Structures are given as structure tokens and as C-alpha cells.
Amino acid sequence: MISLRNVQPTDLQQLLFIENEGFSIEEAATKEAFVERIQLIDDTFIVAEKEGEILGYINGPIINQPYITDNLFKEIKENPKSGGYQSVLGLAVSKQARNQGIAKILIEKMEKLVEENEREGITLTCKNELVSFYEKFGFVNHGMSESKHGGVSWYNMVKLREGIN
């Protein structure tokens, strides 16, 4: 049975391991970035676990615009109670837990948070090879992002609240 919960400081080592499995060194969030996210946005940092082992996570701060900018990877603030866009700075599933629908469960949890907190929608950036993956969940490709995070080309993917069932 997979359970979802808010992140806790004791999750840090498992989270870093999964992050580095899923992203290159240039793209991966640093330990310091994770510590900051755990401290400031634990309300939008969701962990999927089974029998005490973290299988994956999704996290990101609330932002005022529909697209992620590179400064978010360096500095975030606490989330407002309502409004704004739910950004996704990180969505990762451990290698041994992939292809089990965990990313879908995590995205659906974020969608519930968007509805509960009257957000505009969810925004994320992804590489070209993941555009169709996110389109399956109702995200719309808004074209190339201005983000150059990790020296990679990213696409803006947005799902407005009215598209969330």
C-alpha cells in the first residue's frame, strides 16, 4: 500500500538519492535546496512511501506567474494560503519503483491541493522526451521555456484548474 504524506526533515538522504537517480548533476537539486524546500514549502512537498521507504516525491513553491523561472531553483519563499500557480520543481520516482503509477498518484495529489487552495493551476518544465508523458495527464505544452537550468532545453507545461477533475 502506497501512502502519501508531507515531507519531513528525516527524509533528506532518501530524497537526495532519488533526485540524483533521476537528474544529471547539473539538473539535480542540491542538498541545500532540499533543506530549504523542506523548511519553507513542506505543504507542497509530497512524498510517496511504502513500508517506510520513499518511492518518489513531488515538490514546488506557489508562484505568481504561469511559467517557472531559473531563480526558483535558487531561492523560494513560503507558500501563500491561496491563489497563484503550483509549480513543480521536482517530480522523481526511484528506479526500482518506476512504471507503477507513482508519478500519476503524486500529480493527482498536487491537483487536489490546487483545488483545495484555489490555485490557478499547475506549471512545470520538462525535457522534450517527457512532453507526451505530461500531456497524458492533461498538461498543455506552451512551448520552449526561458529556463536554461542545468544547461538543458525545457518546455513549459501548464494545467489550469478548470482542466483538473
mmCIF file of C-alpha atoms in Angstrom, residues 20 22 25-26 33 41 49 52 57 60-62 70 87 100 106 110 118 131 141 150 158 161:
data_model
loop_
_atom_site.group_PDB
_atom_site.id
_atom_site.type_symbol
_atom_site.label_atom_id
_atom_site.label_comp_id
_atom_site.label_asym_id
_atom_site.label_seq_id
_atom_site.Cartn_x
_atom_site.Cartn_y
_atom_site.Cartn_z
ATOM 1 C CA ASN A 20 20.355 12.011 -8.205
ATOM 2 C CA GLY A 22 16.550 10.933 -11.877
ATOM 3 C CA ILE A 25 24.413 16.574 -11.589
ATOM 4 C CA GLU A 26 23.728 19.888 -13.370
ATOM 5 C CA ALA A 33 17.915 23.426 -1.967
ATOM 6 C CA ILE A 41 7.225 24.530 1.449
ATOM 7 C CA GLU A 49 6.182 5.817 0.533
ATOM 8 C CA GLY A 52 8.819 3.386 5.369
ATOM 9 C CA TYR A 57 8.168 12.788 -4.432
ATOM 10 C CA GLY A 60 7.434 23.129 -5.724
ATOM 11 C CA PRO A 61 6.507 26.540 -4.401
ATOM 12 C CA ILE A 62 3.481 28.638 -5.301
ATOM 13 C CA ASP A 70 15.510 29.736 -13.109
ATOM 14 C CA SER A 87 4.952 24.970 -9.616
ATOM 15 C CA GLN A 100 3.904 1.566 -11.112
ATOM 16 C CA LEU A 106 1.778 12.355 -6.961
ATOM 17 C CA MET A 110 -0.910 18.133 -6.339
ATOM 18 C CA GLU A 118 -7.901 27.781 -5.160
ATOM 19 C CA VAL A 131 6.242 16.333 -23.093
ATOM 20 C CA ASN A 141 2.682 22.340 -23.968
ATOM 21 C CA GLY A 150 21.259 22.567 -15.866
ATOM 22 C CA VAL A 158 0.653 24.045 -17.769
ATOM 23 C CA ARG A 161 -7.506 24.391 -12.550
#
